[in-house]
Amino acid sequence: MEKFVLGAKRPLIISGPCSAETREQTLDTCVRLAATGVVDVLRAGIWKPRTQPGSFEGVGLKGLAWMAEAKRLTGLPFGVEVATRKHVESALEFGADVLWIGARTTVSPFAVQEVADAVRGVDTTILIKNPMNPDINLWAGAVTRFLNAGIPAERIGLIHRGFSYFGHSKYRNPPMWHMILEMRSRFPEMMMICDPSHICGCRDYLLEISQTAADLRYDGLIIESHICPDKAWSDAAQQLVPDDLEALVRRINWRKDATDDPAFKQSLELYRREIDQIDAELFELLSRRMKISEKIGRVKKENNVAILQSSRWGSIRDRVLSQSEQLDLSKDFLKVVLEAIHLESINRQNQVMNSEQ
Ligand code: PEP
Ligand code: MN
């Protein structure tokens, strides 16, 4: 079998069960996935770090033997999650082509360093999932540990699996796409792979998240598939039978980066000019708004009145949010924009009120 080369195929499609459970389930799933023709790399969890003790924690070494068998039967490379030196050694011994760092491991610099030390000098591919919490520095730090261990950048990929979130969300781990833009600007050459399964936590939104990833020019997807999802020992609600995985992958439209069509270029150019003009006006208006905030700060200072007048802020918020429908802008978006403006405005008033003159 040829050596697996990260980046040789884009989009890269990785699929397999959340966990290897039995030999039959592992082989049936992998063989059916290979038969779809849309899967490039097989996956399975062998050791499962679980949020709650007592949940299924993986079958361990015997699962690696099943994955090695799946590789022989299908001719496809395979990846497993590793979190310790022992995991790395065992996975490599059984011929794993890809090692991935799970979200619960990326949060722990000691664990990441242990894995990085274990792969020092090894010719392998490492995929690093984002940490559970939305902390780009922690994620970037994990990447740097592998770079420092001598794994070349082209053999490291990133997996976006969403971030745990305190509050209500329709997703298990909301994607927070803006965090990914930041990570991509730090490592522009690295493959970015989306994990819709762990973002969604259920089957309903897999297509919508996968399409968004394709539209944002991600380099691949890792999606869980199980021969009988409802009986899965972990992540039952989010796994797809191999046929549905195939249908999903075939429905995704990986649009091209660009085209030379002159009509397309011309209309894009016009719209971009319009956007640039609107941006210029928008920020000019914001600048004027901030100058007025400073004037308010001066008046408040002269009269020794506190900056934050919560009833005033409440009424601004209510007025703007009530226009959500008319403006065709979501309430969530309006809230974020207003809060940013309000914060800057308070800072400006603060500067004025605490300045000497
Ligand atoms: C997994 O891929 O099965 C897994 C445990 O994912 P994560 O580390 O993203 O939770
Ligand atoms: Mn899983």
mmCIF file of C-alpha atoms and ligand atoms in Angstrom:
data_model
loop_
_atom_site.group_PDB
_atom_site.id
_atom_site.type_symbol
_atom_site.label_atom_id
_atom_site.label_comp_id
_atom_site.label_asym_id
_atom_site.label_seq_id
_atom_site.Cartn_x
_atom_site.Cartn_y
_atom_site.Cartn_z
ATOM 1 C CA MET A 1 0.000 0.000 0.000
ATOM 2 C CA GLU A 2 1.209 3.492 -0.842
ATOM 3 C CA LYS A 3 2.168 5.735 2.016
ATOM 4 C CA PHE A 4 -0.573 8.128 3.108
ATOM 5 C CA VAL A 5 0.329 11.722 2.214
ATOM 6 C CA LEU A 6 -1.622 14.521 3.869
ATOM 7 C CA GLY A 7 -2.654 17.124 1.284
ATOM 8 C CA ALA A 8 -2.404 14.789 -1.716
ATOM 9 C CA LYS A 9 -6.196 14.637 -1.920
ATOM 10 C CA ARG A 10 -8.528 17.560 -1.275
ATOM 11 C CA PRO A 11 -11.172 17.448 0.016
ATOM 12 C CA LEU A 12 -9.988 14.645 2.273
ATOM 13 C CA ILE A 13 -12.854 12.523 3.605
ATOM 14 C CA ILE A 14 -12.247 10.599 6.830
ATOM 15 C CA SER A 15 -14.941 8.318 8.164
ATOM 16 C CA GLY A 16 -15.502 5.406 10.496
ATOM 17 C CA PRO A 17 -17.200 4.660 13.771
ATOM 18 C CA CYS A 18 -16.855 6.882 16.821
ATOM 19 C CA SER A 19 -15.506 3.770 18.568
ATOM 20 C CA ALA A 20 -14.352 0.338 17.545
ATOM 21 C CA GLU A 21 -16.755 -1.860 19.551
ATOM 22 C CA THR A 22 -16.548 -5.375 18.146
ATOM 23 C CA ARG A 23 -14.555 -6.931 15.327
ATOM 24 C CA GLU A 24 -17.713 -7.420 13.286
ATOM 25 C CA GLN A 25 -18.990 -3.850 13.764
ATOM 26 C CA THR A 26 -15.557 -2.391 12.932
ATOM 27 C CA LEU A 27 -14.993 -4.482 9.811
ATOM 28 C CA ASP A 28 -18.587 -4.215 8.518
ATOM 29 C CA THR A 29 -18.531 -0.443 8.891
ATOM 30 C CA CYS A 30 -15.092 -0.017 7.313
ATOM 31 C CA VAL A 31 -15.724 -2.379 4.402
ATOM 32 C CA ARG A 32 -19.066 -0.719 3.599
ATOM 33 C CA LEU A 33 -17.460 2.721 3.821
ATOM 34 C CA ALA A 34 -14.660 1.703 1.476
ATOM 35 C CA ALA A 35 -17.247 0.373 -0.989
ATOM 36 C CA THR A 36 -18.886 3.821 -1.219
ATOM 37 C CA GLY A 37 -15.768 5.129 -2.934
ATOM 38 C CA VAL A 38 -16.018 8.496 -1.191
ATOM 39 C CA VAL A 39 -13.875 7.735 1.849
ATOM 40 C CA ASP A 40 -10.106 8.316 1.830
ATOM 41 C CA VAL A 41 -9.162 7.423 5.404
ATOM 42 C CA LEU A 42 -10.861 5.181 7.980
ATOM 43 C CA ARG A 43 -11.183 6.235 11.599
ATOM 44 C CA ALA A 44 -12.135 4.640 14.921
ATOM 45 C CA GLY A 45 -11.747 5.556 18.562
ATOM 46 C CA ILE A 46 -9.771 2.866 20.409
ATOM 47 C CA TRP A 47 -9.270 4.652 23.725
ATOM 48 C CA LYS A 48 -12.113 7.025 24.527
ATOM 49 C CA PRO A 49 -11.545 9.880 26.978
ATOM 50 C CA ARG A 50 -15.044 10.407 28.311
ATOM 51 C CA THR A 51 -16.496 13.364 30.142
ATOM 52 C CA GLN A 52 -18.273 11.007 32.552
ATOM 53 C CA PRO A 53 -16.550 7.995 34.160
ATOM 54 C CA GLY A 54 -18.456 4.800 33.622
ATOM 55 C CA SER A 55 -19.227 5.598 29.968
ATOM 56 C CA PHE A 56 -17.713 3.226 27.414
ATOM 57 C CA GLU A 57 -13.976 3.925 27.438
ATOM 58 C CA GLY A 58 -12.895 2.040 24.332
ATOM 59 C CA VAL A 59 -11.830 -1.543 23.610
ATOM 60 C CA GLY A 60 -8.084 -0.830 23.611
ATOM 61 C CA LEU A 61 -5.472 -2.881 21.790
ATOM 62 C CA LYS A 62 -7.789 -5.434 20.208
ATOM 63 C CA GLY A 63 -9.498 -2.551 18.382
ATOM 64 C CA LEU A 64 -6.173 -1.685 16.784
ATOM 65 C CA ALA A 65 -5.915 -5.222 15.442
ATOM 66 C CA TRP A 66 -9.402 -4.826 13.894
ATOM 67 C CA MET A 67 -8.399 -1.523 12.269
ATOM 68 C CA ALA A 68 -5.231 -3.122 10.900
ATOM 69 C CA GLU A 69 -7.446 -5.847 9.446
ATOM 70 C CA ALA A 70 -9.805 -3.223 7.958
ATOM 71 C CA LYS A 71 -6.777 -1.575 6.331
ATOM 72 C CA ARG A 72 -5.719 -4.891 4.781
ATOM 73 C CA LEU A 73 -9.242 -5.633 3.549
ATOM 74 C CA THR A 74 -9.964 -2.195 2.077
ATOM 75 C CA GLY A 75 -6.547 -0.848 1.121
ATOM 76 C CA LEU A 76 -7.464 2.386 2.942
ATOM 77 C CA PRO A 77 -5.209 4.074 5.508
ATOM 78 C CA PHE A 78 -6.571 4.508 9.025
ATOM 79 C CA GLY A 79 -6.355 6.955 11.917
ATOM 80 C CA VAL A 80 -6.913 6.649 15.657
ATOM 81 C CA GLU A 81 -6.983 9.039 18.594
ATOM 82 C CA VAL A 82 -3.923 9.009 20.856
ATOM 83 C CA ALA A 83 -3.414 10.663 24.207
ATOM 84 C CA THR A 84 -0.347 8.971 25.737
ATOM 85 C CA ARG A 85 3.070 7.648 24.700
ATOM 86 C CA LYS A 86 1.736 4.089 25.034
ATOM 87 C CA HIS A 87 -1.159 4.851 22.658
ATOM 88 C CA VAL A 88 1.294 6.247 20.095
ATOM 89 C CA GLU A 89 3.581 3.232 20.307
ATOM 90 C CA SER A 90 0.720 0.746 20.001
ATOM 91 C CA ALA A 91 -0.977 2.648 17.153
ATOM 92 C CA LEU A 92 2.262 2.812 15.154
ATOM 93 C CA GLU A 93 2.960 -0.851 15.825
ATOM 94 C CA PHE A 94 -0.412 -1.746 14.275
ATOM 95 C CA GLY A 95 0.275 0.431 11.240
ATOM 96 C CA ALA A 96 -1.885 3.505 11.953
ATOM 97 C CA ASP A 97 -1.281 6.090 9.211
ATOM 98 C CA VAL A 98 -2.794 9.043 11.039
ATOM 99 C CA LEU A 99 -2.763 9.906 14.738
ATOM 100 C CA TRP A 100 -5.187 12.467 16.010
ATOM 101 C CA ILE A 101 -5.226 14.439 19.233
ATOM 102 C CA GLY A 102 -8.716 14.632 20.768
ATOM 103 C CA ALA A 103 -10.321 17.811 22.039
ATOM 104 C CA ARG A 104 -9.990 16.697 25.669
ATOM 105 C CA THR A 105 -6.262 16.119 25.149
ATOM 106 C CA THR A 106 -5.490 19.362 23.297
ATOM 107 C CA VAL A 107 -6.496 21.249 26.464
ATOM 108 C CA SER A 108 -3.671 19.577 28.393
ATOM 109 C CA PRO A 109 -0.117 20.760 27.586
ATOM 110 C CA PHE A 110 1.424 17.856 29.584
ATOM 111 C CA ALA A 111 -0.484 15.259 27.570
ATOM 112 C CA VAL A 112 0.202 17.011 24.255
ATOM 113 C CA GLN A 113 3.901 17.215 25.084
ATOM 114 C CA GLU A 114 3.986 13.508 25.975
ATOM 115 C CA VAL A 115 2.462 12.622 22.600
ATOM 116 C CA ALA A 116 4.756 15.065 20.773
ATOM 117 C CA ASP A 117 7.812 13.486 22.459
ATOM 118 C CA ALA A 118 6.547 10.038 21.493
ATOM 119 C CA VAL A 119 6.365 10.943 17.777
ATOM 120 C CA ARG A 120 9.698 12.764 17.675
ATOM 121 C CA GLY A 121 11.572 11.518 14.623
ATOM 122 C CA VAL A 122 8.627 9.400 13.421
ATOM 123 C CA ASP A 123 7.371 9.807 9.860
ATOM 124 C CA THR A 124 3.638 10.077 10.523
ATOM 125 C CA THR A 125 0.640 12.378 10.140
ATOM 126 C CA ILE A 126 -0.805 14.252 13.102
ATOM 127 C CA LEU A 127 -4.242 15.837 13.185
ATOM 128 C CA ILE A 128 -4.927 18.175 16.079
ATOM 129 C CA LYS A 129 -8.478 18.820 17.184
ATOM 130 C CA ASN A 130 -9.361 22.182 18.652
ATOM 131 C CA PRO A 131 -9.465 22.207 22.466
ATOM 132 C CA MET A 132 -12.884 21.888 24.142
ATOM 133 C CA ASN A 133 -12.801 25.566 25.118
ATOM 134 C CA PRO A 134 -12.500 28.360 22.567
ATOM 135 C CA ASP A 135 -8.857 29.146 23.251
ATOM 136 C CA ILE A 136 -6.853 29.653 20.074
ATOM 137 C CA ASN A 137 -3.557 30.011 21.950
ATOM 138 C CA LEU A 138 -3.983 26.578 23.506
ATOM 139 C CA TRP A 139 -4.665 25.043 20.091
ATOM 140 C CA ALA A 140 -1.773 26.904 18.481
ATOM 141 C CA GLY A 141 0.453 25.849 21.393
ATOM 142 C CA ALA A 142 -0.331 22.185 20.695
ATOM 143 C CA VAL A 143 0.632 22.693 17.033
ATOM 144 C CA THR A 144 3.894 24.310 18.080
ATOM 145 C CA ARG A 145 4.735 21.361 20.352
ATOM 146 C CA PHE A 146 4.550 19.015 17.330
ATOM 147 C CA LEU A 147 6.499 21.409 15.114
ATOM 148 C CA ASN A 148 9.147 21.591 17.839
ATOM 149 C CA ALA A 149 9.212 17.784 17.950
ATOM 150 C CA GLY A 150 10.231 17.850 14.296
ATOM 151 C CA ILE A 151 6.928 16.945 12.626
ATOM 152 C CA PRO A 152 6.923 19.051 9.449
ATOM 153 C CA ALA A 153 4.034 21.491 9.005
ATOM 154 C CA GLU A 154 2.769 19.661 5.906
ATOM 155 C CA ARG A 155 2.272 16.518 7.985
ATOM 156 C CA ILE A 156 0.141 18.332 10.558
ATOM 157 C CA GLY A 157 -3.552 19.016 10.018
ATOM 158 C CA LEU A 158 -6.155 20.789 12.127
ATOM 159 C CA ILE A 159 -9.612 19.482 12.981
ATOM 160 C CA HIS A 160 -12.400 21.889 13.852
ATOM 161 C CA ARG A 161 -14.885 20.017 16.086
ATOM 162 C CA GLY A 162 -16.642 22.989 17.698
ATOM 163 C CA PHE A 163 -16.332 24.351 21.224
ATOM 164 C CA SER A 164 -18.121 23.421 24.399
ATOM 165 C CA TYR A 165 -20.457 26.136 25.413
ATOM 166 C CA PHE A 166 -22.301 26.975 28.599
ATOM 167 C CA GLY A 167 -25.799 27.844 27.561
ATOM 168 C CA HIS A 168 -28.354 26.732 25.048
ATOM 169 C CA SER A 169 -27.348 25.986 21.484
ATOM 170 C CA LYS A 170 -28.803 23.831 18.743
ATOM 171 C CA TYR A 171 -25.336 22.293 18.346
ATOM 172 C CA ARG A 172 -23.538 19.949 20.735
ATOM 173 C CA ASN A 173 -20.397 22.049 20.244
ATOM 174 C CA PRO A 174 -21.121 25.368 18.509
ATOM 175 C CA PRO A 175 -18.713 25.933 15.608
ATOM 176 C CA MET A 176 -17.770 29.573 16.341
ATOM 177 C CA TRP A 177 -16.449 29.885 12.808
ATOM 178 C CA HIS A 178 -14.612 33.149 13.541
ATOM 179 C CA MET A 179 -12.211 31.271 15.855
ATOM 180 C CA ILE A 180 -11.201 29.144 12.910
ATOM 181 C CA LEU A 181 -10.450 32.151 10.727
ATOM 182 C CA GLU A 182 -8.009 33.258 13.414
ATOM 183 C CA MET A 183 -6.372 29.808 13.557
ATOM 184 C CA ARG A 184 -6.091 29.701 9.771
ATOM 185 C CA SER A 185 -4.408 33.057 9.659
ATOM 186 C CA ARG A 186 -1.807 31.699 12.112
ATOM 187 C CA PHE A 187 -1.197 28.492 10.132
ATOM 188 C CA PRO A 188 -2.284 29.371 6.580
ATOM 189 C CA GLU A 189 -0.694 26.325 4.954
ATOM 190 C CA MET A 190 -2.124 23.720 7.300
ATOM 191 C CA MET A 191 -5.029 21.511 6.224
ATOM 192 C CA MET A 192 -8.226 22.462 8.060
ATOM 193 C CA ILE A 193 -10.668 19.592 8.410
ATOM 194 C CA CYS A 194 -14.185 20.013 9.748
ATOM 195 C CA ASP A 195 -15.772 17.493 12.118
ATOM 196 C CA PRO A 196 -19.519 18.045 11.642
ATOM 197 C CA SER A 197 -20.346 14.988 13.808
ATOM 198 C CA HIS A 198 -18.993 16.458 17.036
ATOM 199 C CA ILE A 199 -20.188 19.971 16.165
ATOM 200 C CA CYS A 200 -23.770 18.769 15.602
ATOM 201 C CA GLY A 201 -24.169 15.927 18.076
ATOM 202 C CA CYS A 202 -27.081 14.711 15.969
ATOM 203 C CA ARG A 203 -27.665 13.815 12.335
ATOM 204 C CA ASP A 204 -29.957 16.751 11.538
ATOM 205 C CA TYR A 205 -27.417 19.461 10.793
ATOM 206 C CA LEU A 206 -24.559 17.409 9.349
ATOM 207 C CA LEU A 207 -25.213 18.535 5.786
ATOM 208 C CA GLU A 208 -25.597 22.206 6.662
ATOM 209 C CA ILE A 209 -22.341 22.234 8.651
ATOM 210 C CA SER A 210 -20.491 20.237 5.970
ATOM 211 C CA GLN A 211 -21.657 22.641 3.262
ATOM 212 C CA THR A 212 -20.610 25.653 5.334
ATOM 213 C CA ALA A 213 -17.171 24.063 5.759
ATOM 214 C CA ALA A 214 -16.962 23.522 1.987
ATOM 215 C CA ASP A 215 -18.025 27.132 1.379
ATOM 216 C CA LEU A 216 -15.323 28.311 3.783
ATOM 217 C CA ARG A 217 -12.740 26.349 1.788
ATOM 218 C CA TYR A 218 -11.998 23.697 4.386
ATOM 219 C CA ASP A 219 -9.709 20.937 3.142
ATOM 220 C CA GLY A 220 -11.759 17.979 4.274
ATOM 221 C CA LEU A 221 -14.259 16.410 6.633
ATOM 222 C CA ILE A 222 -14.170 13.786 9.356
ATOM 223 C CA ILE A 223 -17.638 12.291 9.852
ATOM 224 C CA GLU A 224 -18.613 9.368 12.050
ATOM 225 C CA SER A 225 -20.309 6.363 10.509
ATOM 226 C CA HIS A 226 -21.570 3.161 12.132
ATOM 227 C CA ILE A 227 -23.117 0.064 10.669
ATOM 228 C CA CYS A 228 -26.008 0.423 13.122
ATOM 229 C CA PRO A 229 -25.874 3.891 14.712
ATOM 230 C CA ASP A 230 -28.770 3.363 17.101
ATOM 231 C CA LYS A 231 -26.843 0.550 18.785
ATOM 232 C CA ALA A 232 -23.547 2.494 18.958
ATOM 233 C CA TRP A 233 -21.765 2.404 22.323
ATOM 234 C CA SER A 234 -20.774 6.066 21.994
ATOM 235 C CA ASP A 235 -22.174 9.070 20.104
ATOM 236 C CA ALA A 236 -25.199 7.114 18.828
ATOM 237 C CA ALA A 237 -27.240 10.175 17.864
ATOM 238 C CA GLN A 238 -24.682 11.650 15.484
ATOM 239 C CA GLN A 239 -23.483 8.627 13.474
ATOM 240 C CA LEU A 240 -24.678 7.750 9.969
ATOM 241 C CA VAL A 241 -24.960 4.371 8.262
ATOM 242 C CA PRO A 242 -22.342 4.141 5.472
ATOM 243 C CA ASP A 243 -24.969 4.612 2.715
ATOM 244 C CA ASP A 244 -26.161 7.860 4.296
ATOM 245 C CA LEU A 245 -22.555 8.956 4.715
ATOM 246 C CA GLU A 246 -22.063 8.432 1.000
ATOM 247 C CA ALA A 247 -25.249 10.363 0.135
ATOM 248 C CA LEU A 248 -24.167 13.218 2.394
ATOM 249 C CA VAL A 249 -20.676 13.461 0.930
ATOM 250 C CA ARG A 250 -22.065 13.396 -2.624
ATOM 251 C CA ARG A 251 -24.494 16.235 -1.839
ATOM 252 C CA ILE A 252 -21.806 18.651 -0.682
ATOM 253 C CA ASN A 253 -20.928 21.226 -3.272
ATOM 254 C CA TRP A 254 -17.197 21.979 -3.105
ATOM 255 C CA ARG A 255 -17.285 25.191 -5.083
ATOM 256 C CA LYS A 256 -14.257 26.236 -7.035
ATOM 257 C CA ASP A 257 -11.884 28.838 -5.632
ATOM 258 C CA ALA A 258 -12.252 31.164 -8.579
ATOM 259 C CA THR A 259 -13.048 31.289 -12.255
ATOM 260 C CA ASP A 260 -11.719 33.274 -15.201
ATOM 261 C CA ASP A 261 -15.169 34.082 -16.552
ATOM 262 C CA PRO A 262 -15.070 37.879 -17.264
ATOM 263 C CA ALA A 263 -18.771 38.454 -16.458
ATOM 264 C CA PHE A 264 -18.265 36.806 -13.061
ATOM 265 C CA LYS A 265 -15.156 38.874 -12.412
ATOM 266 C CA GLN A 266 -16.913 42.076 -13.377
ATOM 267 C CA SER A 267 -19.933 41.590 -11.148
ATOM 268 C CA LEU A 268 -17.746 40.490 -8.255
ATOM 269 C CA GLU A 269 -15.626 43.605 -8.728
ATOM 270 C CA LEU A 270 -18.721 45.839 -8.693
ATOM 271 C CA TYR A 271 -20.156 44.263 -5.558
ATOM 272 C CA ARG A 272 -16.800 44.485 -3.834
ATOM 273 C CA ARG A 273 -16.540 48.166 -4.633
ATOM 274 C CA GLU A 274 -20.017 48.685 -3.223
ATOM 275 C CA ILE A 275 -19.035 46.840 -0.029
ATOM 276 C CA ASP A 276 -15.851 48.872 0.339
ATOM 277 C CA GLN A 277 -17.871 52.069 -0.028
ATOM 278 C CA ILE A 278 -20.419 50.949 2.561
ATOM 279 C CA ASP A 279 -17.631 49.931 4.961
ATOM 280 C CA ALA A 280 -16.070 53.365 4.606
ATOM 281 C CA GLU A 281 -19.380 55.039 5.442
ATOM 282 C CA LEU A 282 -20.098 52.620 8.274
ATOM 283 C CA PHE A 283 -16.811 53.314 10.022
ATOM 284 C CA GLU A 284 -17.027 57.049 9.407
ATOM 285 C CA LEU A 285 -20.413 56.955 11.168
ATOM 286 C CA LEU A 286 -18.976 54.902 14.026
ATOM 287 C CA SER A 287 -16.165 57.371 14.402
ATOM 288 C CA ARG A 288 -18.682 60.218 14.643
ATOM 289 C CA ARG A 289 -20.724 58.238 17.149
ATOM 290 C CA MET A 290 -17.654 57.758 19.374
ATOM 291 C CA LYS A 291 -16.862 61.495 19.264
ATOM 292 C CA ILE A 292 -20.386 62.159 20.535
ATOM 293 C CA SER A 293 -19.844 59.587 23.299
ATOM 294 C CA GLU A 294 -16.791 61.598 24.345
ATOM 295 C CA LYS A 295 -18.909 64.754 24.473
ATOM 296 C CA ILE A 296 -21.388 62.909 26.688
ATOM 297 C CA GLY A 297 -18.439 61.845 28.854
ATOM 298 C CA ARG A 298 -17.418 65.479 29.252
ATOM 299 C CA VAL A 299 -20.937 66.545 30.249
ATOM 300 C CA LYS A 300 -21.177 63.669 32.733
ATOM 301 C CA LYS A 301 -17.809 64.602 34.192
ATOM 302 C CA GLU A 302 -18.841 68.222 34.683
ATOM 303 C CA ASN A 303 -21.928 67.049 36.513
ATOM 304 C CA ASN A 304 -20.210 64.150 38.323
ATOM 305 C CA VAL A 305 -22.626 61.546 36.933
ATOM 306 C CA ALA A 306 -21.715 57.835 36.527
ATOM 307 C CA ILE A 307 -20.904 56.546 33.030
ATOM 308 C CA LEU A 308 -23.261 53.615 32.900
ATOM 309 C CA GLN A 309 -26.882 54.599 32.787
ATOM 310 C CA SER A 310 -28.472 51.203 32.454
ATOM 311 C CA SER A 311 -31.958 52.423 31.580
ATOM 312 C CA ARG A 312 -30.553 54.377 28.629
ATOM 313 C CA TRP A 313 -28.571 51.368 27.396
ATOM 314 C CA GLY A 314 -31.664 49.174 27.794
ATOM 315 C CA SER A 315 -33.765 51.516 25.712
ATOM 316 C CA ILE A 316 -31.140 51.737 22.922
ATOM 317 C CA ARG A 317 -30.956 47.941 22.850
ATOM 318 C CA ASP A 318 -34.734 47.480 22.799
ATOM 319 C CA ARG A 319 -35.162 50.047 20.032
ATOM 320 C CA VAL A 320 -32.525 48.495 17.792
ATOM 321 C CA LEU A 321 -33.598 44.899 18.447
ATOM 322 C CA SER A 322 -37.217 45.748 17.701
ATOM 323 C CA GLN A 323 -36.069 46.706 14.187
ATOM 324 C CA SER A 324 -34.520 43.299 13.598
ATOM 325 C CA GLU A 325 -37.182 42.148 11.153
ATOM 326 C CA GLN A 326 -37.408 45.399 9.254
ATOM 327 C CA LEU A 327 -33.609 45.507 8.872
ATOM 328 C CA ASP A 328 -33.470 41.830 7.983
ATOM 329 C CA LEU A 329 -30.667 41.376 10.521
ATOM 330 C CA SER A 330 -30.840 38.662 13.178
ATOM 331 C CA LYS A 331 -31.245 39.666 16.817
ATOM 332 C CA ASP A 332 -28.060 37.747 17.678
ATOM 333 C CA PHE A 333 -26.078 39.753 15.148
ATOM 334 C CA LEU A 334 -27.563 43.067 16.305
ATOM 335 C CA LYS A 335 -26.743 42.199 19.927
ATOM 336 C CA VAL A 336 -23.096 41.449 19.133
ATOM 337 C CA VAL A 337 -22.668 44.667 17.132
ATOM 338 C CA LEU A 338 -24.433 46.807 19.716
ATOM 339 C CA GLU A 339 -22.451 45.343 22.573
ATOM 340 C CA ALA A 340 -19.164 46.036 20.780
ATOM 341 C CA ILE A 341 -20.241 49.627 20.104
ATOM 342 C CA HIS A 342 -21.416 50.087 23.675
ATOM 343 C CA LEU A 343 -18.162 48.753 25.105
ATOM 344 C CA GLU A 344 -16.042 51.061 22.957
ATOM 345 C CA SER A 345 -18.314 53.950 23.837
ATOM 346 C CA ILE A 346 -17.917 53.261 27.583
ATOM 347 C CA ASN A 347 -14.138 53.075 27.146
ATOM 348 C CA ARG A 348 -14.102 56.436 25.395
ATOM 349 C CA GLN A 349 -16.251 58.040 28.094
ATOM 350 C CA ASN A 350 -14.021 56.481 30.711
ATOM 351 C CA GLN A 351 -10.921 58.032 29.141
ATOM 352 C CA VAL A 352 -12.564 61.461 29.065
ATOM 353 C CA MET A 353 -13.872 61.237 32.614
ATOM 354 C CA ASN A 354 -10.577 60.116 34.069
ATOM 355 C CA SER A 355 -8.334 62.478 32.130
ATOM 356 C CA GLU A 356 -6.758 65.411 33.985
ATOM 357 C CA GLN A 357 -8.327 68.257 32.049
HETATM 358 C C1 PEP B 1 -14.056 11.473 18.500
HETATM 359 O O1 PEP B 1 -13.547 11.868 17.428
HETATM 360 O O2 PEP B 1 -14.701 10.435 18.611
HETATM 361 C C2 PEP B 1 -13.924 12.327 19.681
HETATM 362 C C3 PEP B 1 -13.903 11.844 20.906
HETATM 363 O O3 PEP B 1 -13.890 13.616 19.372
HETATM 364 P P1 PEP B 1 -13.548 14.937 20.234
HETATM 365 O O4 PEP B 1 -12.168 14.747 20.757
HETATM 366 O O5 PEP B 1 -13.657 16.006 19.204
HETATM 367 O O6 PEP B 1 -14.597 15.052 21.294
HETATM 368 MN MN MN B 2 -17.315 10.483 18.738
#
